[in-house]
Short mmCIF file of C-alpha atoms and ligand atoms in Angstrom, two decimals:
data_model
loop_
_atom_site.label_atom_id
_atom_site.label_comp_id
_atom_site.label_asym_id
_atom_site.label_seq_id
_atom_site.Cartn_x
_atom_site.Cartn_y
_atom_site.Cartn_z
CA MET H 564 123.63 73.22 -97.87
CA LYS H 565 122.01 70.25 -96.13
CA VAL H 566 118.83 68.82 -97.64
CA LEU H 567 116.53 66.08 -96.37
CA SER H 568 114.91 64.25 -99.28
CA VAL H 569 111.79 62.31 -98.25
CA ALA H 570 110.29 59.61 -100.44
CA SER H 571 108.63 56.21 -100.49
CA GLU H 572 111.08 54.71 -103.00
CA ALA H 573 114.67 55.07 -104.18
CA VAL H 574 116.73 52.90 -106.54
CA PRO H 575 118.10 50.36 -105.96
CA LEU H 576 116.34 49.64 -102.65
CA ALA H 577 112.68 50.09 -103.56
CA LYS H 578 111.24 50.87 -106.98
CA THR H 579 107.86 50.86 -108.66
CA GLY H 580 108.41 53.74 -111.10
CA GLY H 581 110.37 56.76 -112.28
CA LEU H 582 110.10 58.37 -108.80
CA ALA H 583 112.66 55.88 -107.47
CA ASP H 584 115.12 56.74 -110.24
CA VAL H 585 114.94 60.45 -109.44
CA VAL H 586 115.24 60.05 -105.67
CA GLY H 587 118.15 57.64 -106.05
CA ALA H 588 120.04 59.79 -108.58
CA LEU H 589 119.66 63.28 -107.10
CA PRO H 590 122.10 63.04 -104.14
CA ALA H 591 125.10 62.14 -106.33
CA ALA H 592 124.15 64.79 -108.89
CA LEU H 593 123.87 67.47 -106.18
CA LYS H 594 127.05 66.62 -104.32
CA PRO H 595 129.44 68.49 -106.68
CA LEU H 596 127.21 71.55 -106.23
CA GLY H 597 127.83 71.62 -102.50
CA VAL H 598 124.50 70.06 -101.52
CA ALA H 599 124.67 67.23 -98.96
CA MET H 600 121.44 65.28 -99.36
CA ARG H 601 120.22 62.61 -96.98
CA VAL H 602 117.28 60.44 -98.03
CA LEU H 603 114.56 59.42 -95.57
CA LEU H 604 112.89 56.14 -96.57
CA PRO H 605 110.37 53.84 -94.87
CA GLY H 606 111.94 50.74 -93.34
CA TYR H 607 110.62 48.16 -95.79
CA PRO H 608 112.31 44.74 -95.42
CA ALA H 609 114.58 45.41 -98.44
CA VAL H 610 115.69 48.74 -96.96
CA ILE H 611 116.32 47.37 -93.46
CA GLY H 612 118.09 44.41 -95.08
CA ALA H 613 120.61 46.80 -96.67
CA ALA H 614 121.60 48.28 -93.29
CA ARG H 615 125.31 48.04 -92.43
CA LYS H 616 126.75 49.73 -89.34
CA ALA H 617 123.39 51.39 -88.72
CA LYS H 618 123.23 54.05 -85.99
CA LYS H 619 120.04 54.56 -84.00
CA LEU H 620 119.50 58.32 -84.06
CA ARG H 621 116.03 58.72 -82.58
CA GLN H 622 113.65 56.50 -80.67
CA TYR H 623 109.84 56.78 -80.52
CA ALA H 624 108.04 54.83 -77.78
CA GLU H 625 104.94 55.15 -79.96
CA LEU H 626 104.56 56.40 -83.51
CA PHE H 627 101.20 55.80 -85.22
CA GLY H 628 100.46 52.58 -83.34
CA GLY H 629 103.80 51.09 -82.34
CA PRO H 630 107.40 51.71 -81.34
CA ALA H 631 109.71 53.13 -84.00
CA SER H 632 113.17 54.54 -84.52
CA ILE H 633 115.15 56.52 -87.05
CA VAL H 634 118.36 54.80 -88.05
CA GLY H 635 121.15 56.17 -90.19
CA PHE H 636 123.45 54.23 -92.52
CA GLU H 637 124.97 54.31 -95.98
CA ALA H 638 123.82 51.94 -98.70
CA ALA H 639 124.09 51.94 -102.49
CA GLY H 640 125.92 55.27 -102.36
CA LEU H 641 123.04 56.92 -100.51
CA ASP H 642 123.29 58.60 -97.12
CA LEU H 643 120.12 57.12 -95.66
CA LEU H 644 117.85 57.88 -92.76
CA VAL H 645 115.35 55.08 -92.34
CA LEU H 646 112.14 55.09 -90.36
CA ASP H 647 112.24 51.65 -88.76
CA ALA H 648 108.65 50.99 -87.72
CA PRO H 649 107.92 47.25 -88.07
CA HIS H 650 104.18 47.69 -87.39
CA LEU H 651 103.99 49.90 -90.49
CA TYR H 652 106.60 48.64 -92.94
CA ASP H 653 107.75 45.12 -92.08
CA ARG H 654 105.49 43.34 -94.58
CA PRO H 655 105.90 41.15 -97.65
CA GLY H 656 104.81 42.42 -101.06
CA GLY H 657 105.40 45.81 -102.67
CA PRO H 658 105.82 49.19 -100.96
CA TYR H 659 102.13 50.03 -101.19
CA GLY H 660 100.32 46.73 -101.01
CA PRO H 661 100.41 42.95 -101.02
CA ALA H 662 102.12 41.05 -103.85
CA GLY H 663 98.83 40.34 -105.65
CA GLY H 664 98.05 44.07 -106.07
CA GLY H 665 95.90 46.61 -104.25
CA ASP H 666 96.83 48.95 -101.42
CA TRP H 667 97.43 48.37 -97.72
CA PRO H 668 94.35 49.74 -95.91
CA ASP H 669 96.55 51.69 -93.47
CA ASN H 670 98.64 53.48 -96.11
CA TRP H 671 97.45 56.79 -94.70
CA ARG H 672 99.04 55.85 -91.37
CA ARG H 673 102.21 54.47 -92.98
CA TYR H 674 102.86 57.67 -94.90
CA ALA H 675 101.59 60.09 -92.28
CA ALA H 676 104.25 58.53 -90.04
CA LEU H 677 106.89 59.12 -92.72
CA GLY H 678 105.88 62.77 -93.05
CA ASN H 679 105.78 63.17 -89.31
CA ALA H 680 109.28 61.75 -88.85
CA ALA H 681 110.58 63.95 -91.67
CA ALA H 682 109.20 67.10 -90.06
CA ASP H 683 110.67 65.96 -86.77
CA ILE H 684 114.13 65.62 -88.32
CA ALA H 685 113.75 69.00 -90.03
CA ALA H 686 112.89 70.52 -86.66
CA GLY H 687 116.15 69.21 -85.22
CA ALA H 688 115.13 65.90 -83.62
CA LEU H 689 118.41 64.20 -84.52
CA GLY H 690 120.43 66.91 -82.78
CA VAL H 691 123.63 66.17 -84.70
CA TRP H 692 122.16 66.83 -88.14
CA ARG H 693 119.47 69.23 -89.16
CA PRO H 694 118.63 70.06 -92.80
CA ASP H 695 118.41 73.58 -94.22
CA VAL H 696 115.66 72.44 -96.63
CA LEU H 697 113.16 69.58 -96.67
CA HIS H 698 112.36 68.11 -100.11
CA ALA H 699 109.26 65.87 -100.28
CA HIS H 700 108.40 63.65 -103.27
CA ASP H 701 104.83 62.71 -104.22
CA TRP H 702 101.84 62.09 -101.96
CA GLN H 703 103.59 59.54 -99.75
CA ALA H 704 105.96 62.24 -98.48
CA ALA H 705 103.56 65.14 -98.83
CA MET H 706 102.48 65.29 -95.20
CA ALA H 707 106.02 66.36 -94.25
CA PRO H 708 105.55 70.02 -95.30
CA ALA H 709 102.14 69.99 -93.57
CA TYR H 710 103.58 68.71 -90.28
CA LEU H 711 106.31 71.35 -90.56
CA ARG H 712 103.79 74.10 -91.16
CA TYR H 713 101.57 73.16 -88.21
CA GLY H 714 104.51 72.38 -85.92
CA PRO H 715 106.36 74.88 -83.70
CA ALA H 716 107.52 77.99 -85.58
CA GLU H 717 111.13 77.63 -84.43
CA GLY H 718 111.26 74.15 -86.01
CA ARG H 719 110.38 75.26 -89.52
CA VAL H 720 112.70 75.05 -92.50
CA PRO H 721 111.77 75.85 -96.11
CA SER H 722 110.28 72.93 -98.03
CA VAL H 723 109.94 71.77 -101.63
CA MET H 724 107.09 69.54 -102.82
CA THR H 725 107.84 67.66 -106.05
CA VAL H 726 105.03 66.11 -108.07
CA HIS H 727 106.10 63.15 -110.20
CA ASN H 728 102.56 62.27 -111.25
CA LEU H 729 99.51 64.27 -110.21
CA ALA H 730 97.28 61.25 -110.86
CA PHE H 731 98.33 59.76 -107.52
CA GLN H 732 97.13 61.99 -104.69
CA GLY H 733 96.68 59.99 -101.49
CA GLN H 734 93.04 60.82 -100.72
CA PHE H 735 91.51 59.44 -97.53
CA ALA H 736 88.31 59.68 -95.49
CA ALA H 737 87.84 62.62 -93.11
CA SER H 738 87.63 60.08 -90.25
CA ILE H 739 91.44 59.68 -90.22
CA PHE H 740 91.99 63.35 -89.38
CA PRO H 741 91.87 63.06 -85.56
CA GLU H 742 94.62 60.43 -85.72
CA LEU H 743 97.02 62.61 -87.69
CA GLY H 744 97.89 64.66 -84.63
CA LEU H 745 97.37 67.98 -86.39
CA PRO H 746 95.61 70.98 -84.83
CA ALA H 747 91.88 71.25 -85.63
CA GLU H 748 92.51 74.32 -87.80
CA ALA H 749 94.41 72.11 -90.30
CA MET H 750 91.13 70.50 -91.41
CA ALA H 751 90.38 73.46 -93.65
CA LEU H 752 90.34 74.48 -97.27
CA ASP H 753 93.81 75.99 -96.97
CA GLY H 754 95.05 72.96 -95.00
CA VAL H 755 94.69 69.21 -95.46
CA GLU H 756 90.96 69.11 -96.25
CA TYR H 757 90.23 67.92 -99.80
CA TYR H 758 86.73 67.38 -101.19
CA GLY H 759 85.40 66.54 -97.74
CA GLY H 760 88.24 64.13 -96.90
CA VAL H 761 91.96 64.41 -96.25
CA GLY H 762 94.28 64.87 -99.24
CA PHE H 763 97.95 64.18 -98.60
CA LEU H 764 99.28 65.63 -101.86
CA LYS H 765 96.90 68.54 -101.54
CA ALA H 766 98.23 69.19 -98.04
CA GLY H 767 101.81 69.17 -99.32
CA LEU H 768 101.03 71.49 -102.23
CA GLN H 769 99.28 73.87 -99.86
CA SER H 770 102.02 73.82 -97.22
CA ALA H 771 105.35 73.65 -99.09
CA SER H 772 107.42 76.77 -99.72
CA ALA H 773 107.85 75.81 -103.38
CA ILE H 774 106.33 73.25 -105.75
CA THR H 775 108.16 71.54 -108.56
CA THR H 776 107.20 69.04 -111.16
CA VAL H 777 109.37 67.05 -113.52
CA SER H 778 109.15 69.14 -116.70
CA PRO H 779 108.28 72.77 -117.55
CA THR H 780 105.42 71.79 -119.88
CA TYR H 781 103.81 69.55 -117.22
CA ALA H 782 104.21 72.44 -114.77
CA GLN H 783 102.02 74.50 -117.12
CA GLU H 784 99.60 71.69 -117.94
CA ILE H 785 98.75 70.86 -114.32
CA ARG H 786 97.35 74.37 -113.94
CA THR H 787 94.58 73.54 -116.45
CA PRO H 788 91.36 71.60 -115.75
CA ALA H 789 92.30 68.97 -118.35
CA PHE H 790 95.49 67.95 -116.51
CA GLY H 791 94.98 69.35 -113.00
CA MET H 792 93.10 66.33 -111.63
CA GLY H 793 91.12 68.60 -109.32
CA LEU H 794 94.18 70.50 -108.08
CA ASP H 795 94.44 73.07 -110.89
CA GLY H 796 92.69 75.72 -108.79
CA LEU H 797 95.19 75.39 -105.97
CA LEU H 798 98.12 75.24 -108.39
CA ASN H 799 96.94 78.43 -110.08
CA LEU H 800 96.74 80.20 -106.75
CA ARG H 801 100.32 79.13 -106.11
CA ALA H 802 101.50 79.75 -109.70
CA ALA H 803 104.39 81.98 -108.60
CA ASP H 804 105.84 79.08 -106.57
CA VAL H 805 105.46 76.35 -109.22
CA PHE H 806 108.56 75.35 -111.22
CA GLY H 807 109.38 72.66 -113.79
CA VAL H 808 112.69 70.82 -113.55
CA THR H 809 113.18 68.16 -116.23
CA ASN H 810 114.46 64.79 -115.03
CA GLY H 811 117.82 63.49 -116.15
CA ILE H 812 118.87 59.87 -116.57
CA ASP H 813 121.75 57.85 -115.16
CA VAL H 814 124.20 58.12 -118.06
CA GLU H 815 126.42 55.41 -116.56
CA VAL H 816 123.64 52.81 -116.45
CA TRP H 817 122.40 53.99 -119.85
CA ASN H 818 125.61 54.16 -121.86
CA PRO H 819 125.55 52.55 -125.32
CA ALA H 820 129.35 52.45 -125.40
CA ALA H 821 129.55 50.17 -122.35
CA ASP H 822 126.15 48.52 -121.95
CA THR H 823 126.50 44.82 -121.13
CA ALA H 824 122.84 44.15 -122.03
CA LEU H 825 123.62 44.95 -125.68
CA ALA H 826 124.70 42.39 -128.29
CA SER H 827 127.05 45.08 -129.58
CA THR H 828 128.07 48.35 -127.95
CA PHE H 829 128.37 51.45 -130.13
CA THR H 830 129.08 55.19 -130.27
CA PRO H 831 127.88 57.91 -132.66
CA ALA H 832 130.92 57.07 -134.82
CA THR H 833 130.07 53.35 -134.95
CA LEU H 834 126.29 53.55 -135.35
CA ARG H 835 126.32 50.68 -137.85
CA LYS H 836 127.03 48.31 -134.98
CA ARG H 837 123.44 48.90 -133.88
CA GLU H 838 122.45 46.44 -136.60
CA THR H 839 123.68 43.54 -134.48
CA ASN H 840 121.33 44.66 -131.73
CA ARG H 841 118.50 45.14 -134.21
CA ARG H 842 118.89 41.56 -135.40
CA ALA H 843 118.81 40.34 -131.79
CA VAL H 844 115.56 42.27 -131.18
CA GLU H 845 114.03 40.89 -134.38
CA GLU H 846 114.89 37.38 -133.29
CA ARG H 847 113.49 37.90 -129.78
CA PHE H 848 110.19 39.25 -131.15
CA GLY H 849 109.87 36.84 -134.09
CA ILE H 850 110.14 39.63 -136.66
CA SER H 851 111.33 38.23 -139.99
CA GLU H 852 110.39 41.01 -142.40
CA THR H 853 113.18 43.52 -142.87
CA ASP H 854 111.74 46.52 -144.72
CA GLY H 855 110.79 49.73 -142.91
CA PRO H 856 111.81 51.15 -139.54
CA LEU H 857 111.67 48.86 -136.52
CA ALA H 858 109.79 50.90 -133.90
CA CYS H 859 109.53 49.80 -130.29
CA VAL H 860 107.29 50.51 -127.33
CA ILE H 861 108.55 49.99 -123.74
CA SER H 862 105.78 50.92 -121.39
CA ARG H 863 103.24 50.28 -118.71
CA LEU H 864 100.18 49.19 -120.68
CA THR H 865 97.73 51.86 -119.54
CA TRP H 866 95.40 54.55 -120.81
CA GLN H 867 97.81 57.28 -119.63
CA LYS H 868 100.46 55.85 -121.95
CA GLY H 869 98.03 55.84 -124.92
CA MET H 870 98.29 52.07 -125.24
CA ASP H 871 94.61 51.82 -126.22
CA LEU H 872 95.37 54.12 -129.18
CA LEU H 873 98.32 51.91 -130.12
CA SER H 874 96.10 48.85 -130.03
CA ALA H 875 93.24 50.53 -131.95
CA GLU H 876 95.58 51.83 -134.67
CA PHE H 877 97.85 48.80 -134.84
CA ASP H 878 96.84 47.76 -138.37
CA ARG H 879 97.23 51.29 -139.74
CA LEU H 880 100.65 51.70 -138.07
CA ILE H 881 101.83 48.55 -139.80
CA GLY H 882 100.16 49.79 -142.99
CA ALA H 883 102.14 53.03 -142.70
CA GLY H 884 105.34 50.99 -142.97
CA LEU H 885 106.40 50.37 -139.37
CA ARG H 886 107.59 47.11 -137.89
CA LEU H 887 106.66 46.93 -134.20
CA ALA H 888 108.33 45.36 -131.13
CA ILE H 889 106.35 45.92 -127.93
CA LEU H 890 107.50 45.23 -124.37
CA GLY H 891 105.03 46.01 -121.61
CA SER H 892 102.82 44.90 -118.81
CA GLY H 893 99.70 46.27 -117.17
CA ASP H 894 96.05 46.29 -118.12
CA THR H 895 95.05 42.70 -119.02
CA ALA H 896 92.56 43.73 -121.71
CA LEU H 897 95.30 45.79 -123.42
CA GLN H 898 97.76 42.92 -123.12
CA GLY H 899 95.28 40.64 -124.90
CA ALA H 900 94.45 43.22 -127.58
CA LEU H 901 98.12 43.85 -128.37
CA LEU H 902 98.96 40.14 -128.51
CA ALA H 903 96.03 39.60 -130.89
CA ALA H 904 97.10 42.55 -133.06
CA ALA H 905 100.68 41.26 -133.28
CA ALA H 906 99.36 37.81 -134.22
CA ARG H 907 97.55 39.42 -137.19
CA HIS H 908 100.93 40.73 -138.38
CA ARG H 909 103.16 37.77 -137.65
CA GLY H 910 106.66 38.37 -138.97
CA ARG H 911 106.19 42.15 -138.84
CA ALA H 912 105.23 42.71 -135.20
CA GLY H 913 105.86 41.02 -131.86
CA VAL H 914 104.76 41.55 -128.25
CA VAL H 915 106.52 40.47 -125.05
CA ILE H 916 104.40 40.81 -121.92
CA GLY H 917 106.42 41.39 -118.75
CA TYR H 918 108.98 43.69 -117.16
CA ASP H 919 112.46 43.04 -118.54
CA GLU H 920 115.16 45.63 -117.84
CA GLY H 921 117.82 43.90 -119.97
CA LEU H 922 115.52 43.54 -122.98
CA SER H 923 114.56 47.22 -122.66
CA HIS H 924 118.26 48.15 -123.04
CA LEU H 925 118.64 45.89 -126.08
CA MET H 926 115.56 47.43 -127.71
CA GLN H 927 116.84 50.97 -127.19
CA GLY H 928 120.17 49.88 -128.66
CA GLY H 929 118.72 48.08 -131.67
CA CYS H 930 115.38 49.58 -132.70
CA ASP H 931 115.23 52.51 -135.10
CA ALA H 932 112.56 54.44 -133.20
CA ILE H 933 110.69 54.42 -129.89
CA LEU H 934 107.01 55.29 -129.92
CA VAL H 935 105.59 57.15 -126.88
CA PRO H 936 101.93 58.09 -127.52
CA SER H 937 101.11 59.21 -123.94
CA ARG H 938 98.02 61.27 -123.14
CA PHE H 939 99.95 62.94 -120.35
CA GLU H 940 103.56 62.47 -119.34
CA PRO H 941 105.05 64.35 -116.37
CA CYS H 942 108.55 63.79 -117.77
CA GLY H 943 108.99 60.36 -119.33
CA LEU H 944 112.26 58.45 -119.33
CA THR H 945 112.07 56.12 -122.32
CA GLN H 946 112.41 58.98 -124.84
CA LEU H 947 115.55 60.13 -122.99
CA TYR H 948 117.05 56.64 -123.20
CA GLY H 949 116.05 56.67 -126.88
CA LEU H 950 117.96 59.91 -127.49
CA ARG H 951 121.04 58.51 -125.80
CA TYR H 952 120.89 55.25 -127.79
CA GLY H 953 120.15 56.62 -131.26
CA CYS H 954 116.63 55.16 -131.05
CA VAL H 955 114.69 58.10 -132.51
CA PRO H 956 111.80 59.19 -130.23
CA VAL H 957 108.38 59.50 -131.86
CA VAL H 958 106.37 61.17 -129.11
CA ALA H 959 103.08 62.87 -128.26
CA ARG H 960 103.36 66.62 -127.68
CA THR H 961 102.70 66.61 -123.93
CA GLY H 962 104.59 67.18 -120.68
CA GLY H 963 108.24 66.21 -120.65
CA LEU H 964 107.95 64.60 -124.08
CA ALA H 965 107.29 68.05 -125.58
CA ASP H 966 110.26 69.50 -123.65
CA THR H 967 112.88 66.93 -124.63
CA VAL H 968 112.33 66.08 -128.30
CA ILE H 969 112.78 68.49 -131.24
CA ASP H 970 110.37 67.67 -134.06
CA ALA H 971 111.81 67.03 -137.49
CA ASN H 972 109.95 69.85 -139.17
CA GLU H 973 111.45 71.58 -142.21
CA ALA H 974 113.16 74.30 -140.18
CA ALA H 975 114.69 71.87 -137.68
CA LEU H 976 115.84 69.53 -140.46
CA SER H 977 117.47 72.34 -142.41
CA LEU H 978 119.30 73.53 -139.28
CA GLY H 979 120.24 69.95 -138.34
CA VAL H 980 118.69 70.21 -134.87
CA ALA H 981 115.83 67.69 -135.19
CA THR H 982 115.98 64.80 -132.72
CA GLY H 983 112.64 63.03 -133.28
CA ILE H 984 109.03 63.27 -134.37
CA VAL H 985 106.40 65.02 -132.26
CA PHE H 986 102.67 64.63 -132.83
CA ALA H 987 99.38 65.78 -131.28
CA PRO H 988 98.41 63.65 -128.25
CA ASP H 989 95.19 61.72 -127.75
CA SER H 990 94.52 61.17 -131.46
CA GLY H 991 94.76 57.96 -133.47
CA GLU H 992 94.91 59.99 -136.67
CA ALA H 993 97.93 61.97 -135.47
CA LEU H 994 99.65 58.78 -134.31
CA VAL H 995 99.24 57.14 -137.72
CA ASP H 996 100.40 60.32 -139.43
CA ALA H 997 103.51 60.28 -137.22
CA ALA H 998 104.15 56.68 -138.30
CA ARG H 999 103.97 57.77 -141.95
CA ARG H 1000 106.44 60.59 -141.32
CA THR H 1001 108.72 58.14 -139.50
CA ALA H 1002 108.74 55.74 -142.45
CA ILE H 1003 109.41 58.53 -144.97
CA LEU H 1004 112.24 60.04 -142.93
CA PHE H 1005 113.73 56.61 -142.29
CA ALA H 1006 113.95 56.03 -146.05
CA ASP H 1007 116.22 59.11 -146.26
CA ARG H 1008 119.22 57.40 -144.65
CA LYS H 1009 121.33 60.55 -144.45
CA ALA H 1010 118.64 62.59 -142.71
CA TRP H 1011 117.81 59.71 -140.37
CA THR H 1012 121.42 59.13 -139.32
CA ALA H 1013 121.88 62.86 -138.76
CA MET H 1014 118.84 62.83 -136.50
CA GLN H 1015 120.15 59.85 -134.53
CA LYS H 1016 123.50 61.55 -134.00
CA GLN H 1017 121.88 64.84 -133.03
CA GLY H 1018 119.82 62.98 -130.40
CA MET H 1019 122.92 61.29 -129.05
CA ARG H 1020 124.50 64.73 -128.59
CA CYS H 1021 121.68 65.90 -126.28
CA ASP H 1022 122.62 66.36 -122.66
CA VAL H 1023 120.20 64.04 -120.86
CA SER H 1024 122.33 63.76 -117.70
CA TRP H 1025 121.33 65.04 -114.28
CA GLU H 1026 123.84 67.86 -114.36
CA ARG H 1027 121.63 70.73 -115.50
CA SER H 1028 118.58 69.57 -113.55
CA ALA H 1029 120.60 69.23 -110.35
CA ALA H 1030 121.84 72.81 -110.74
CA LYS H 1031 118.21 73.97 -110.93
CA TYR H 1032 117.32 72.17 -107.69
CA ALA H 1033 120.43 73.60 -106.00
CA ASN H 1034 119.46 77.12 -107.11
CA LEU H 1035 115.96 76.61 -105.77
CA TYR H 1036 117.24 75.40 -102.37
CA ASN H 1037 119.55 78.42 -102.16
CA ALA H 1038 116.77 80.83 -103.08
CA LEU H 1039 114.47 79.34 -100.41
CA VAL H 1040 117.11 79.51 -97.69
CA THR H 1041 117.87 83.12 -98.60
CA LYS H 1042 114.17 83.97 -98.48
CA GLY H 1043 113.56 82.06 -95.21
CA THR H 1044 110.25 80.63 -94.03
P1 LIG Z 2176 106.29 55.81 -115.73
O1 LIG Z 2176 107.17 56.06 -114.52
O2 LIG Z 2176 105.08 56.67 -115.81
O3 LIG Z 2176 105.95 54.36 -115.95
P2 LIG Z 2176 108.63 56.65 -117.26
O4 LIG Z 2176 108.87 56.74 -118.73
O5 LIG Z 2176 108.94 57.86 -116.44
O6 LIG Z 2176 107.11 56.20 -117.05
O7 LIG Z 2176 109.46 55.47 -116.63
C1 LIG Z 2176 109.22 54.13 -116.99
C2 LIG Z 2176 110.46 53.31 -116.68
O8 LIG Z 2176 110.11 51.94 -116.62
C3 LIG Z 2176 111.53 53.41 -117.76
O9 LIG Z 2176 112.78 53.21 -117.12
C4 LIG Z 2176 111.19 52.24 -118.68
O10 LIG Z 2176 112.31 51.79 -119.43
C5 LIG Z 2176 110.75 51.22 -117.68
N1 LIG Z 2176 109.80 50.22 -118.19
C6 LIG Z 2176 108.47 50.38 -118.39
N2 LIG Z 2176 107.90 49.22 -118.77
C7 LIG Z 2176 108.90 48.32 -118.84
C8 LIG Z 2176 108.96 46.92 -119.16
N3 LIG Z 2176 107.87 46.25 -119.50
N4 LIG Z 2176 110.16 46.31 -119.10
C9 LIG Z 2176 111.27 46.99 -118.75
N5 LIG Z 2176 111.28 48.30 -118.42
C10 LIG Z 2176 110.11 48.95 -118.46
#
């Protein structure tokens, strides 16, 4: 089984979010299942810079405004195909815009080109290698299934469209349509047309053979008006082709028994060694008080993540008995509000603004709980790291959070299967109530330790998720286009 994975980011070459983790981890997870996955990425400077012994596999005299080529090489354990198009990708800054923020104005062209090249490869343009399935991730790759669908029938292979976050859709003005090189009939309700403009993700969802998203609950939620972001109608029409596959994590990178970012490594049998890490976190965040559970937050500071609720309820969370260590960056108003709140509770709460991978490991390895009060969460990774590190997840009941944490209700506690605390999303009251439950459970050392160990037993690796993708590819190939 040969699969072409198409995306705008992959660890460790380009990353702005969880998408990159998934795209970077899937090939290795699929390999033992007989799936050979090549990853098509845009030729950003960091990607081109990683090229060793690159082979030019396809040349375009002109692709969306300039010459381009597809080159193949291996880097960071990935079998890469790279769209080298300097006029589109050879720029400083992030993948999507300049260093100061914002988007490149020609992103539609940059990612239409990516989709176009992907469909070209799927149709056999490389000669030597042609995939059996094309797998596109998020709006940046979503034009690939559309180009396949409107291309020559003999060039079609089955395609999968994966949604990592429906909030990002790639919507553009109708005026770009003539430049996409699609037949006129594609500018229609069942094509790329979206609210009078062109919708890249919409086009992918409409054109792909199957649609997946990164947890079963989010797969249900996106079919409702509250979570569908305007696409719930389409997703309902395609309900039979929509699947949820929960993300895994890299259990080598996130391994408490061998994590060099920790002050002390530990296993379920040596959980007491976490205390060394807890002390290091307390020191880093200026937390001197020692009573009550030390809860952490590691997050983008945004409305989606419920960080406004955290800020609004800060005093009551402390009142409920929590100590709080917060690492995050994002919305400047939220940054200020959280810093001010922590200053009101000096010695009991601390905030570090910034992105710090090493500190995030230490917090997972030292804090008692991780708080994730998201309003929506396609999958979520921090609760999975929490499970693996004995940092008990306290999460809103939404998306992947609902799928991966077992609430410590009476039944779950009596059976010994509880792994965390789950509360109603989008409610300050429910968040504070969850904090109270956390403090009460924490005081019962035996129950708390049992919950930590149960969490650490959860399989959060890619193994099961990869098998689901492999089954889906096989089913699509059997069914044909
Ligand atoms: P999203 O992709 O929506 O931001 P996820 O939970 O899927 O949310 O993934 C977030 C990733 O980014 C996790 O790996 C988390 O540890 C990491 N992260 C978020 N904020 C920070 C931060 N300030 N410092 C370090 N890591 C962070």
